[in-house]
Amino acid sequence: MDKKKVIVSERIAEEGITLLKKYLEVDYREGISREELLAIIDQYDALIVRSVTKVDEELLQKASRLKVVGRAGNGIDNINVDVCTRHGILVANTPDSNTISAAEQTISLLLSSCRNTAWANSYLKRGTWDRKPFRGIELYGKTAGIVGLGRIGSMVATRLKAFNMKVIAYDPYISDQRFTRYGTEKKATLEELMQEADFITVHTPRNEETMHMIDEKMLSLAKNGVRVVNCARGGIIKETALLAALKSGKVASAGLDVFEKEPAINNPLFEFNQVVGTPHLGADTFEAQKRVGENIAEQVIMALKGDIVPNVVNLPTMLTEELQYLKPYITLAEKMGSIYYQTEKAPVGQIELTYSGPITRNETEILTIAFLKGLLHPVMDEKVNYINARLMAEDREIKVYERKEEQSPKRYKNLITARVKNNGHQLDVAGTLSRARQPLLVEINGYETEANLEGYVIMVENQDRPRVIGPFTTALGDKGVNIASMKVARKVKGETAIMLVNIDNQANDEVLERLGAIDGILNRPRLLKF
Ligand code: NAD
Ligand code: MLT
C-alpha cells in the first residue's frame, strides 16, 4: 500500500523528519511559497507548520486529502481551527515541548534589557570601552507583573521568585489555587497589575481579547520607568503605544521576541537602545526543537494511523493516562451510538447521555463526541470523525444533553446510558465494559441483556413461549450461521421477549427473511454490525 504523504512547510528538527520518514512519504519544503503550497496541498494527507504558514480557509478548501495539521510549537494563531474542524481535519500542537525555552528566553530578555547587555555588547564590539550609558537596575526586591499565568507564565513566576521579586499576576481564567501554587498575588484586573508592577511580562495567547490589551490607556496607568517584556505574541503589547511610551520615558526598556508583523524588518522600535529584540527565538533551543520535532512527528503519524492523539487542539484536552483509561469507553460509546440508525429509519431530534460511576471523574466530553460519531457514521460514512462529530450533529439540529452521576444505578460500576429520541421513535441503550474491558450492551429498550458489541449481532423480538428459540437457532444452523453467544431477555413472563445473538458470520437477507417467518418471531430480525 502507498505510504501517506506529509508536507513540512517550515523548519523542524532533523529527528522529527527522520521519524516521519519511517512511516510516511515526506516532502520537506522549508520556506515553500504560499502560491506553491496552494497549488500542491491537495496531494497531502498531513501538513506540518510552525508559526509562518497560514492555514486558512483558502488553503483548506484546496486540501481535499488533508486529515491532520501538525503545529510544531505552541501558538495556533496562524491556523483557522474552526475551519479545520468543519472539514474534519485534526489540529495537533506541542504545547509542553518548548515552554521551558520560552520561559528562559523571557528571563533572558528581562535581564538583558534591565542591564543594557545587548546595547553594551554592540558598543564594545565596535571598539568603545565605556560604562556610563549602560548603568542598569536590579530585579531584587521589585515587583514583577505577569499577564497570563498558564504554562509559560507560571514557569516565569517561579524563576522570578528566585531573584527575590514580589510576583503579581492577572489571569481571569484560572483558579485562585493556581496563583498560590506559583507564589503569586492575584490581581483582579489588568489595571491593578499595571499600577503596581515595576516589570510587566505577557504570556497570554493572541486573540481578539488580548490583541493590543496593553495599549496607551493601560501604559498610562503604569509606573514611570516600567519595563516590559513580550515573549508571547506580537501585538499583545500594542507597538505604537509602546513606541510612544519609550519616547516619553514612561517605559524604560522593552525585551521583545515577537512582533506585530513578522519577519520584523526596520521596525521603528529597533531605533531605541533600550529595546532588546530577538527574531522569535523563544522556542529556538536544541532541546526544545528536538522535543517539538519528535513530538509533532509522533502525533501526525498517530493521527494518520487513526490512533488517539494526545495534543489535539480541536478535541477536549486530556492527559495521556486519562486517555488510556477512557479508550475502551470511547469505543463503547461509539458502538452504542451506531445502534440507532441500524435499527431505526427516522431522524434524531434529541440525545440524552448519562455517565454513571467513577468514569465521571474524567473528561466525558470525548465519550459524547464518540457517541455522536458512532450515531452519524451509518448515514455519513467517512465524512464524520471525532473532530467534526459535534458540529455535524449541530448542523442536523440534534440536541445533545449530558448528565453525570457519581453512583451507577445498576450493578455495573461504570455505565453509559443513552436515550435517542424523535417524534414517535425512541431508543434506550445502556452499556459498560466486560471483565476483559470489551464493550458490552447491558440494556436495550428496557430489556436487561448482555451482548458483546463485536462483529455481527442479530436482534429480534419474539413471543416468550416454548418452541420459538429452538426453531430460530435451528434455522440459523441450517444456513451455516454459527452462534457465538446469545441472550434472551423479557420484562414480563409470557409477553414479548428480545433475543440478541452474536454470530460468527454475516447472515444475509434471505436468512433474515426466513428467521422472521418463524412462528413466534414478532418482526424481521435486524442485523447489527459493530
Ligand atoms: P497557556 O495556554 O498555557 O497559558 C495562557 C494563559 O493566558 C492561560 O492561563 C489563560 O488563562 C491566560 N489568558 C488568556 N486570556 C487572557 C486574558 N485576556 N488576560 C489574562 N490572561 C489570559 O499558554 P502558554 O503555553 O503559556 O503560552 C503563552 C504564550 O506564549 C502564547 O501566546 C504562545 O503562543 C507563546 N509562545 C511563544 C513562544 C516564542 O517562541 N516566543 C514559544 C512558546 C509559546
Ligand atoms: C510557539 O508558539 O511555539 C512559538 O511561537 C515557537 C515557534 O513556533 O517558533
Coordinates of C-alpha atoms and ligand atoms in Angstrom, one line a residue:
M1 CA 0.0 0.0 0.0
D2 CA 1.2 3.5 -0.8
K3 CA 2.6 5.5 2.1
K4 CA 0.6 8.5 3.2
K5 CA 2.1 11.9 2.3
V6 CA 3.1 14.7 4.6
I7 CA 4.4 18.1 3.6
V8 CA 6.5 20.1 6.1
S9 CA 6.4 23.8 5.2
E10 CA 8.8 25.2 7.9
R11 CA 12.0 24.1 9.6
I12 CA 11.6 21.3 12.2
A13 CA 14.4 19.3 13.9
E14 CA 16.1 16.5 11.8
E15 CA 14.9 14.0 14.5
G16 CA 11.3 14.8 13.6
I17 CA 11.9 14.4 9.8
T18 CA 13.7 11.0 10.4
L19 CA 10.8 9.7 12.4
L20 CA 8.3 10.9 9.8
K21 CA 10.2 9.1 7.0
K22 CA 9.9 5.8 8.8
Y23 CA 6.2 5.8 8.2
L24 CA 5.3 8.4 5.6
E25 CA 6.4 9.9 2.4
V26 CA 7.9 13.2 3.4
D27 CA 8.2 16.4 1.4
Y28 CA 10.4 18.7 3.5
R29 CA 9.7 22.1 1.8
E30 CA 11.0 24.6 4.3
G31 CA 10.0 28.1 3.3
I32 CA 7.7 27.0 0.4
S33 CA 5.9 29.9 -1.1
R34 CA 2.2 30.4 -0.4
E35 CA 1.4 30.1 -4.1
E36 CA 3.2 26.8 -4.5
L37 CA 1.6 25.4 -1.3
L38 CA -1.8 26.3 -2.6
A39 CA -1.0 24.5 -5.8
I40 CA 0.1 21.2 -4.3
I41 CA -1.7 20.9 -1.0
D42 CA -4.3 18.5 -2.5
Q43 CA -1.6 15.8 -2.7
Y44 CA -1.1 15.6 1.0
D45 CA -2.7 13.8 4.0
A46 CA -0.8 15.9 6.5
L47 CA 0.7 19.3 6.8
I48 CA 3.3 20.3 9.4
V49 CA 3.8 24.0 10.1
R50 CA 5.3 26.4 12.6
S51 CA 4.1 30.0 13.0
V52 CA 4.6 31.4 9.5
T53 CA 2.4 29.2 7.2
K54 CA -1.2 30.5 7.2
V55 CA -3.6 27.6 7.4
D56 CA -6.7 29.4 6.4
E57 CA -10.0 28.8 4.6
E58 CA -8.4 29.3 1.1
L59 CA -5.7 26.6 1.8
L60 CA -8.2 24.3 3.4
Q61 CA -10.6 24.5 0.5
K62 CA -7.9 23.1 -1.7
A63 CA -6.7 20.5 0.8
S64 CA -9.0 17.7 -0.3
R65 CA -6.9 14.9 1.2
L66 CA -5.8 16.6 4.4
K67 CA -6.5 14.8 7.6
V68 CA -4.2 16.5 10.0
V69 CA -2.4 19.8 10.6
G70 CA 0.6 19.5 12.9
R71 CA 1.8 22.7 14.6
A72 CA 5.4 22.2 15.6
G73 CA 5.1 24.5 18.5
N74 CA 2.5 26.1 20.7
G75 CA 0.6 29.1 19.4
I76 CA -2.1 28.3 16.8
D77 CA -3.0 31.8 15.8
N78 CA -1.8 31.1 12.2
I79 CA -4.3 28.2 11.9
N80 CA -8.0 28.6 11.4
V81 CA -9.0 25.8 13.8
D82 CA -12.8 26.3 13.3
V83 CA -12.4 25.8 9.5
C84 CA -10.2 22.7 10.1
T85 CA -12.9 21.4 12.5
R86 CA -15.6 21.9 9.9
H87 CA -13.5 20.0 7.3
G88 CA -12.9 17.2 9.9
I89 CA -9.2 18.0 10.0
L90 CA -7.4 17.3 13.2
V91 CA -5.1 20.0 14.5
A92 CA -2.4 19.0 17.0
N93 CA 0.3 21.0 18.6
T94 CA 3.2 20.5 21.0
P95 CA 2.3 22.9 23.9
D96 CA 4.6 21.5 26.5
S97 CA 7.7 20.9 24.4
N98 CA 9.0 24.5 24.3
T99 CA 7.7 26.1 27.5
I100 CA 11.0 25.9 29.4
S101 CA 12.8 27.5 26.5
A102 CA 10.2 30.3 26.2
A103 CA 10.3 30.9 29.9
E104 CA 14.1 31.1 29.9
Q105 CA 14.1 33.5 26.9
T106 CA 11.7 35.7 28.8
I107 CA 14.1 35.9 31.8
S108 CA 17.0 36.5 29.4
L109 CA 15.2 39.4 27.7
L110 CA 14.2 40.9 31.0
L111 CA 17.8 40.7 32.4
S112 CA 19.3 41.9 29.1
S113 CA 17.0 44.9 28.8
C114 CA 17.5 45.9 32.5
R115 CA 21.3 45.7 32.3
N116 CA 21.6 47.0 28.7
T117 CA 23.5 43.9 27.8
A118 CA 22.8 43.9 24.1
W119 CA 23.4 47.6 23.7
A120 CA 26.7 47.5 25.6
N121 CA 27.8 44.5 23.7
S122 CA 27.4 46.3 20.4
Y123 CA 29.5 49.3 21.7
L124 CA 32.2 47.0 23.0
K125 CA 32.5 45.2 19.7
R126 CA 32.7 48.5 17.8
G127 CA 35.8 49.2 20.0
T128 CA 34.3 51.5 22.6
W129 CA 35.0 50.9 26.3
D130 CA 32.5 52.9 28.3
R131 CA 30.3 52.1 31.2
K132 CA 28.4 55.3 31.8
P133 CA 25.4 54.9 29.4
F134 CA 24.8 51.3 30.4
R135 CA 24.0 51.5 34.1
G136 CA 21.1 49.1 34.8
I137 CA 18.8 48.2 37.6
E138 CA 18.4 45.1 39.8
L139 CA 15.4 42.8 39.8
Y140 CA 15.9 42.2 43.6
G141 CA 13.0 43.4 45.7
K142 CA 11.0 44.7 42.8
T143 CA 7.5 43.7 41.7
A144 CA 7.0 41.7 38.5
G145 CA 3.6 41.6 36.9
I146 CA 2.7 38.5 34.9
V147 CA -0.2 38.7 32.5
G148 CA -1.4 35.1 31.8
L149 CA -0.4 32.5 34.4
G150 CA -0.5 29.5 32.1
R151 CA 2.3 27.1 31.3
I152 CA 4.9 29.7 30.5
G153 CA 3.7 32.4 32.8
S154 CA 3.8 30.1 35.8
M155 CA 7.4 29.0 34.9
V156 CA 8.4 32.6 34.6
A157 CA 6.9 33.2 38.0
T158 CA 8.9 30.5 39.8
R159 CA 12.1 31.7 38.1
L160 CA 11.5 35.3 39.1
K161 CA 10.9 34.3 42.7
A162 CA 14.5 33.0 42.8
F163 CA 15.5 36.7 42.2
N164 CA 13.6 37.6 45.4
M165 CA 11.0 39.5 43.5
K166 CA 7.4 40.0 44.5
V167 CA 5.3 38.4 41.7
I168 CA 1.8 39.6 41.0
A169 CA -0.4 38.1 38.2
Y170 CA -3.5 38.7 36.3
D171 CA -5.4 35.8 34.7
P172 CA -9.1 35.8 34.9
Y173 CA -9.4 32.2 33.7
I174 CA -7.6 30.2 36.3
S175 CA -8.4 29.2 39.9
D176 CA -7.2 31.0 43.0
Q177 CA -5.1 27.9 43.9
R178 CA -3.0 28.3 40.8
F179 CA -2.0 31.8 41.9
T180 CA -1.0 30.4 45.3
R181 CA 0.8 27.4 43.8
Y182 CA 3.2 29.7 41.9
G183 CA 3.7 32.1 44.8
T184 CA 2.0 34.9 43.1
E185 CA -0.5 37.5 44.3
K186 CA -3.7 37.6 42.3
K187 CA -4.8 40.8 40.7
A188 CA -8.4 41.1 39.9
T189 CA -7.9 43.5 37.0
L190 CA -5.2 44.3 34.5
E191 CA -5.4 47.9 35.6
E192 CA -4.3 46.9 39.1
L193 CA -1.4 45.0 37.8
M194 CA -0.4 47.8 35.6
Q195 CA -0.4 50.2 38.5
E196 CA 1.7 48.0 40.9
A197 CA 4.3 46.4 38.7
D198 CA 7.9 47.5 38.0
F199 CA 8.2 44.9 35.3
I200 CA 5.4 43.5 33.1
T201 CA 5.6 40.3 31.1
V202 CA 2.8 39.0 29.0
H203 CA 2.1 35.3 28.5
T204 CA -1.4 35.0 27.0
P205 CA -2.4 33.6 23.6
R206 CA -3.0 36.2 21.0
N207 CA -6.7 36.5 20.2
E208 CA -9.4 39.2 19.8
E209 CA -9.4 39.8 23.6
T210 CA -5.6 40.0 24.1
M211 CA -4.6 41.8 20.9
H212 CA -3.5 45.3 22.0
M213 CA -4.6 44.6 25.5
I214 CA -1.7 46.7 26.8
D215 CA -2.4 49.9 24.9
E216 CA -1.9 53.6 25.5
K217 CA -4.6 53.6 28.3
M218 CA -3.0 50.7 30.1
L219 CA 0.5 52.1 29.8
S220 CA -0.6 55.4 31.1
L221 CA -1.6 53.6 34.4
A222 CA 1.9 52.1 34.7
K223 CA 4.7 53.4 37.0
N224 CA 7.1 55.8 35.3
G225 CA 10.1 53.8 34.1
V226 CA 8.2 50.5 33.9
R227 CA 9.9 47.7 32.0
V228 CA 8.1 45.3 29.7
V229 CA 8.7 42.0 28.0
N230 CA 6.8 40.2 25.3
C231 CA 7.9 36.7 24.5
A232 CA 4.3 35.5 23.7
R233 CA 2.8 37.0 20.6
G234 CA 3.4 40.3 18.7
G235 CA 0.7 42.9 19.4
I236 CA -0.4 41.8 22.9
I237 CA 1.5 45.0 23.8
K238 CA 0.4 47.5 21.2
E239 CA 3.5 48.5 19.3
T240 CA 2.5 52.1 18.5
A241 CA 1.6 52.7 22.2
L242 CA 4.9 51.2 23.2
L243 CA 6.8 53.4 20.8
A244 CA 5.2 56.5 22.3
A245 CA 5.8 55.3 25.9
L246 CA 9.5 54.6 25.1
K247 CA 9.8 58.1 23.6
S248 CA 8.2 59.8 26.6
G249 CA 10.3 57.7 29.1
K250 CA 7.2 56.1 30.6
V251 CA 8.6 52.7 29.5
A252 CA 12.3 52.5 30.4
S253 CA 13.1 49.3 28.5
A254 CA 11.5 46.5 26.4
G255 CA 12.5 43.0 25.7
L256 CA 10.8 41.7 22.6
D257 CA 10.9 38.3 21.0
V258 CA 7.7 38.7 18.9
F259 CA 6.3 41.5 16.7
E260 CA 3.0 42.5 15.2
K261 CA 4.5 41.9 11.7
E262 CA 7.0 39.1 11.3
P263 CA 9.6 38.9 9.9
A264 CA 10.1 42.3 11.7
I265 CA 12.4 44.3 9.5
N266 CA 13.1 48.0 10.1
N267 CA 10.6 48.0 13.0
P268 CA 10.7 51.6 14.5
L269 CA 11.1 50.0 17.9
F270 CA 14.6 48.9 16.9
E271 CA 15.8 52.5 17.0
F272 CA 15.7 52.6 20.8
N273 CA 18.8 51.4 22.6
Q274 CA 16.7 50.3 25.5
V275 CA 14.8 47.8 23.3
V276 CA 16.3 44.3 23.1
G277 CA 14.9 42.4 20.2
T278 CA 15.2 38.8 19.1
P279 CA 13.7 37.2 15.9
H280 CA 11.1 35.0 17.6
L281 CA 13.7 32.8 19.2
G282 CA 11.6 31.8 22.3
A283 CA 11.5 28.2 21.3
D284 CA 14.8 28.1 19.5
T285 CA 16.9 25.8 21.7
F286 CA 18.3 22.5 20.6
E287 CA 16.4 20.8 23.4
A288 CA 13.1 22.4 22.6
Q289 CA 13.4 21.9 18.9
K290 CA 14.3 18.2 19.3
R291 CA 11.3 17.7 21.6
V292 CA 8.9 19.7 19.3
G293 CA 10.1 17.9 16.1
E294 CA 9.8 14.4 17.5
N295 CA 6.6 15.2 19.3
I296 CA 4.8 16.6 16.3
A297 CA 6.1 13.8 14.0
E298 CA 4.7 11.2 16.5
Q299 CA 1.3 12.9 16.7
V300 CA 1.0 13.2 12.9
I301 CA 1.9 9.5 12.5
M302 CA -0.6 8.5 15.2
A303 CA -3.4 10.7 13.6
L304 CA -2.8 9.1 10.2
K305 CA -2.9 5.6 11.7
G306 CA -6.3 6.5 13.3
D307 CA -4.8 6.3 16.8
I308 CA -5.9 8.7 19.6
V309 CA -3.5 11.7 19.6
P310 CA -2.5 13.4 22.9
N311 CA -2.5 17.2 22.0
V312 CA -5.4 17.7 19.7
V313 CA -6.4 21.3 19.7
N314 CA -9.9 20.7 18.4
L315 CA -10.8 18.0 20.9
P316 CA -11.1 18.2 24.7
T317 CA -7.7 18.2 26.4
M318 CA -6.8 15.1 28.3
L319 CA -3.7 13.7 30.0
T320 CA -2.2 10.7 28.3
E321 CA -3.1 8.4 31.3
E322 CA -6.7 9.7 31.2
L323 CA -6.9 9.0 27.5
Q324 CA -5.6 5.4 28.1
Y325 CA -8.2 4.8 30.8
L326 CA -11.0 6.2 28.6
K327 CA -10.0 4.5 25.4
P328 CA -12.3 1.4 25.8
Y329 CA -15.2 3.6 27.0
I330 CA -14.7 5.7 23.8
T331 CA -15.1 2.5 21.8
L332 CA -18.1 1.6 23.8
A333 CA -19.8 5.0 23.3
E334 CA -19.1 4.9 19.6
K335 CA -20.6 1.4 19.2
M336 CA -23.6 2.4 21.3
G337 CA -24.1 5.4 19.1
S338 CA -24.1 3.2 16.0
I339 CA -27.1 1.2 17.1
Y340 CA -29.8 3.9 16.4
Y341 CA -29.6 4.2 12.6
Q342 CA -29.1 0.4 12.3
T343 CA -32.4 -0.1 13.9
E344 CA -34.5 3.0 13.0
K345 CA -35.1 4.8 9.8
A346 CA -36.0 8.2 11.3
P347 CA -34.1 11.3 12.0
V348 CA -32.8 12.0 15.5
G349 CA -34.1 15.1 17.4
Q350 CA -32.5 14.7 20.8
I351 CA -30.0 12.6 22.6
E352 CA -29.7 12.3 26.4
L353 CA -26.5 10.7 27.6
T354 CA -25.9 9.8 31.3
Y355 CA -22.5 8.8 32.6
S356 CA -22.5 7.0 35.9
G357 CA -19.9 5.8 38.3
P358 CA -16.2 6.7 38.7
I359 CA -15.8 7.3 35.0
T360 CA -17.4 10.7 35.6
R361 CA -14.2 11.9 37.2
N362 CA -12.8 12.1 33.7
E363 CA -13.4 14.3 30.7
T364 CA -16.6 12.7 29.5
E365 CA -17.0 15.1 26.6
I366 CA -14.9 12.8 24.4
L367 CA -17.4 10.0 25.1
T368 CA -20.2 12.2 23.8
I369 CA -18.2 13.0 20.7
A370 CA -17.6 9.3 20.2
F371 CA -21.3 8.5 20.6
L372 CA -22.2 11.2 18.0
K373 CA -19.5 9.9 15.6
G374 CA -21.0 6.3 16.0
L375 CA -24.5 7.7 15.5
L376 CA -23.8 9.6 12.4
H377 CA -21.4 7.2 10.8
P378 CA -24.0 4.8 9.2
V379 CA -25.6 7.9 7.4
M380 CA -22.5 10.0 6.7
D381 CA -19.7 7.4 6.3
E382 CA -16.2 8.9 6.4
K383 CA -17.4 12.5 6.4
V384 CA -17.9 12.3 10.2
N385 CA -15.0 11.9 12.6
Y386 CA -14.0 12.7 16.2
I387 CA -13.2 16.3 15.2
N388 CA -16.4 17.3 13.5
A389 CA -19.0 15.0 15.0
R390 CA -20.3 17.7 17.3
L391 CA -20.6 20.2 14.5
M392 CA -22.3 17.6 12.2
A393 CA -24.8 16.9 14.9
E394 CA -25.5 20.6 15.4
D395 CA -25.9 21.0 11.6
R396 CA -28.6 18.3 11.8
E397 CA -30.2 20.1 14.7
I398 CA -29.7 17.3 17.1
K399 CA -29.9 18.5 20.6
V400 CA -27.4 16.8 23.0
Y401 CA -27.8 16.7 26.7
E402 CA -25.4 15.2 29.1
R403 CA -25.7 14.2 32.8
K404 CA -23.2 12.8 35.2
E405 CA -24.0 10.8 38.4
E406 CA -21.3 9.6 40.8
Q407 CA -23.0 6.3 41.6
S408 CA -24.1 3.8 38.9
P409 CA -27.8 2.9 39.4
K410 CA -27.2 -0.6 38.2
R411 CA -24.8 -3.4 39.3
Y412 CA -22.2 -2.2 36.8
K413 CA -19.6 0.1 38.3
N414 CA -19.5 2.4 35.3
L415 CA -22.4 2.8 33.0
I416 CA -23.2 4.8 29.9
T417 CA -26.9 5.3 29.2
A418 CA -28.3 6.8 26.1
R419 CA -31.8 7.8 25.1
V420 CA -32.1 8.7 21.4
K421 CA -35.4 10.4 20.6
N422 CA -37.5 11.7 17.8
N423 CA -41.3 12.0 17.2
G424 CA -42.7 8.6 17.9
H425 CA -39.3 6.9 17.9
Q426 CA -37.1 6.2 20.9
L427 CA -34.2 4.0 21.6
D428 CA -32.8 3.4 25.1
V429 CA -29.5 1.7 25.4
A430 CA -27.0 1.2 28.3
G431 CA -23.5 -0.2 28.1
T432 CA -20.5 -1.0 30.1
L433 CA -17.2 -2.8 29.8
S434 CA -16.9 -6.6 30.3
R435 CA -14.3 -8.0 32.6
A436 CA -12.0 -8.2 29.6
R437 CA -12.7 -4.5 29.1
Q438 CA -14.7 -5.1 25.9
P439 CA -17.8 -3.2 25.1
L440 CA -21.0 -4.8 26.4
L441 CA -24.6 -3.8 25.8
V442 CA -26.5 -4.3 29.1
E443 CA -29.9 -2.9 28.3
I444 CA -31.9 -2.1 25.3
N445 CA -35.4 -0.5 25.4
G446 CA -35.9 -1.7 29.0
Y447 CA -34.7 -5.3 28.4
E448 CA -31.8 -6.3 30.6
T449 CA -29.4 -8.2 28.5
E450 CA -25.7 -8.7 27.9
A451 CA -24.4 -8.7 24.3
N452 CA -20.8 -8.2 23.1
L453 CA -20.7 -5.2 20.8
E454 CA -18.5 -7.0 18.4
G455 CA -18.9 -8.4 14.9
Y456 CA -22.5 -9.3 13.9
V457 CA -25.4 -9.3 16.2
I458 CA -29.0 -10.4 15.3
M459 CA -31.6 -8.5 17.3
V460 CA -35.2 -9.7 17.2
E461 CA -38.4 -9.7 19.3
N462 CA -40.2 -12.9 20.0
Q463 CA -43.1 -14.3 21.9
D464 CA -42.0 -15.5 25.3
R465 CA -43.2 -19.1 25.0
P466 CA -41.8 -22.6 24.1
R467 CA -41.0 -23.6 20.5
V468 CA -39.7 -20.3 19.3
I469 CA -36.0 -20.2 20.3
G470 CA -35.4 -23.8 19.2
P471 CA -36.6 -23.3 15.6
F472 CA -34.8 -20.0 15.4
T473 CA -31.4 -21.4 16.3
T474 CA -32.0 -24.4 14.1
A475 CA -32.8 -22.2 11.2
L476 CA -29.5 -20.3 11.7
G477 CA -27.6 -23.6 11.9
D478 CA -29.3 -24.9 8.8
K479 CA -28.0 -21.8 6.9
G480 CA -24.4 -22.4 8.2
V481 CA -24.5 -19.4 10.6
N482 CA -22.7 -20.2 13.8
I483 CA -23.9 -18.7 17.1
A484 CA -21.1 -17.3 19.3
S485 CA -23.3 -16.3 22.2
M486 CA -26.9 -15.5 22.8
K487 CA -29.0 -13.7 25.3
V488 CA -32.8 -13.8 25.7
A489 CA -34.5 -11.2 27.9
R490 CA -38.0 -10.3 28.8
K491 CA -39.8 -7.8 31.0
V492 CA -42.9 -9.8 31.8
K493 CA -43.2 -13.6 31.7
G494 CA -45.2 -14.8 28.7
E495 CA -45.2 -11.5 26.8
T496 CA -42.7 -10.1 24.4
A497 CA -39.0 -11.0 24.7
I498 CA -35.9 -10.0 22.9
M499 CA -33.0 -12.0 21.6
L500 CA -29.6 -10.7 20.9
V501 CA -27.5 -13.3 19.1
N502 CA -23.8 -12.8 18.4
I503 CA -23.0 -14.7 15.2
D504 CA -19.6 -15.5 13.7
N505 CA -20.5 -14.9 10.1
Q506 CA -22.8 -12.5 8.3
A507 CA -26.5 -13.5 7.9
N508 CA -27.8 -12.4 4.5
D509 CA -31.2 -11.1 3.7
E510 CA -32.6 -14.5 2.8
V511 CA -31.6 -15.9 6.2
L512 CA -33.1 -12.9 8.0
E513 CA -36.4 -13.3 5.9
R514 CA -36.5 -16.9 6.9
L515 CA -35.9 -16.2 10.6
G516 CA -38.7 -13.5 10.5
A517 CA -41.2 -16.1 9.2
I518 CA -40.7 -18.5 12.1
D519 CA -43.8 -18.8 14.3
G520 CA -43.5 -16.7 17.4
I521 CA -40.9 -14.3 15.9
L522 CA -42.5 -10.9 16.0
N523 CA -40.6 -8.9 13.4
R524 CA -38.0 -9.2 10.8
P525 CA -34.7 -9.6 12.6
R526 CA -32.2 -6.8 12.3
L527 CA -28.6 -7.4 11.7
L528 CA -26.3 -5.0 13.6
K529 CA -22.7 -4.7 12.7
F530 CA -20.0 -3.5 15.2
Ligands
NAD1 P1 -1.2 28.7 28.1 O1 -2.4 28.5 27.3 O2 -0.6 27.6 28.9 O3 -1.4 30.0 29.0 C1 -2.0 31.1 28.6 C2 -2.7 31.8 29.8 O4 -3.2 33.0 29.4 C3 -3.8 31.0 30.4 O5 -3.6 30.7 31.8 C4 -5.0 31.8 30.1 O6 -6.0 31.7 31.2 C5 -4.4 33.2 30.1 N1 -5.2 34.2 29.5 C6 -6.0 34.0 28.3 N2 -6.6 35.2 28.0 C7 -6.2 36.1 29.0 C8 -6.5 37.5 29.2 N3 -7.3 38.1 28.4 N4 -6.0 38.1 30.3 C9 -5.1 37.4 31.1 N5 -4.8 36.1 30.9 C10 -5.3 35.5 29.9 O7 -0.1 29.2 27.0 P2 1.5 29.1 27.1 O8 1.9 27.8 26.7 O9 1.9 29.6 28.5 O10 1.9 30.2 26.0 C11 1.8 31.6 26.3 C12 2.1 32.4 25.0 O11 3.5 32.2 24.6 C13 1.3 32.0 23.8 O12 0.9 33.2 23.1 C14 2.2 31.2 22.9 O13 1.9 31.3 21.6 C15 3.5 31.9 23.2 N6 4.8 31.2 22.9 C16 5.8 31.9 22.4 C17 7.0 31.3 22.1 C18 8.1 32.0 21.4 O14 8.8 31.5 20.7 N7 8.2 33.3 21.7 C19 7.2 30.0 22.4 C20 6.1 29.3 23.0 C21 4.9 29.9 23.3
MLT2 C1 5.3 28.7 19.6 O1 4.2 29.2 19.7 O2 5.5 27.5 19.9 C2 6.4 29.6 19.2 O3 6.0 30.7 18.6 C3 7.6 28.9 18.7 C4 7.7 28.7 17.2 O4 6.9 28.1 16.6 O5 8.8 29.1 16.7

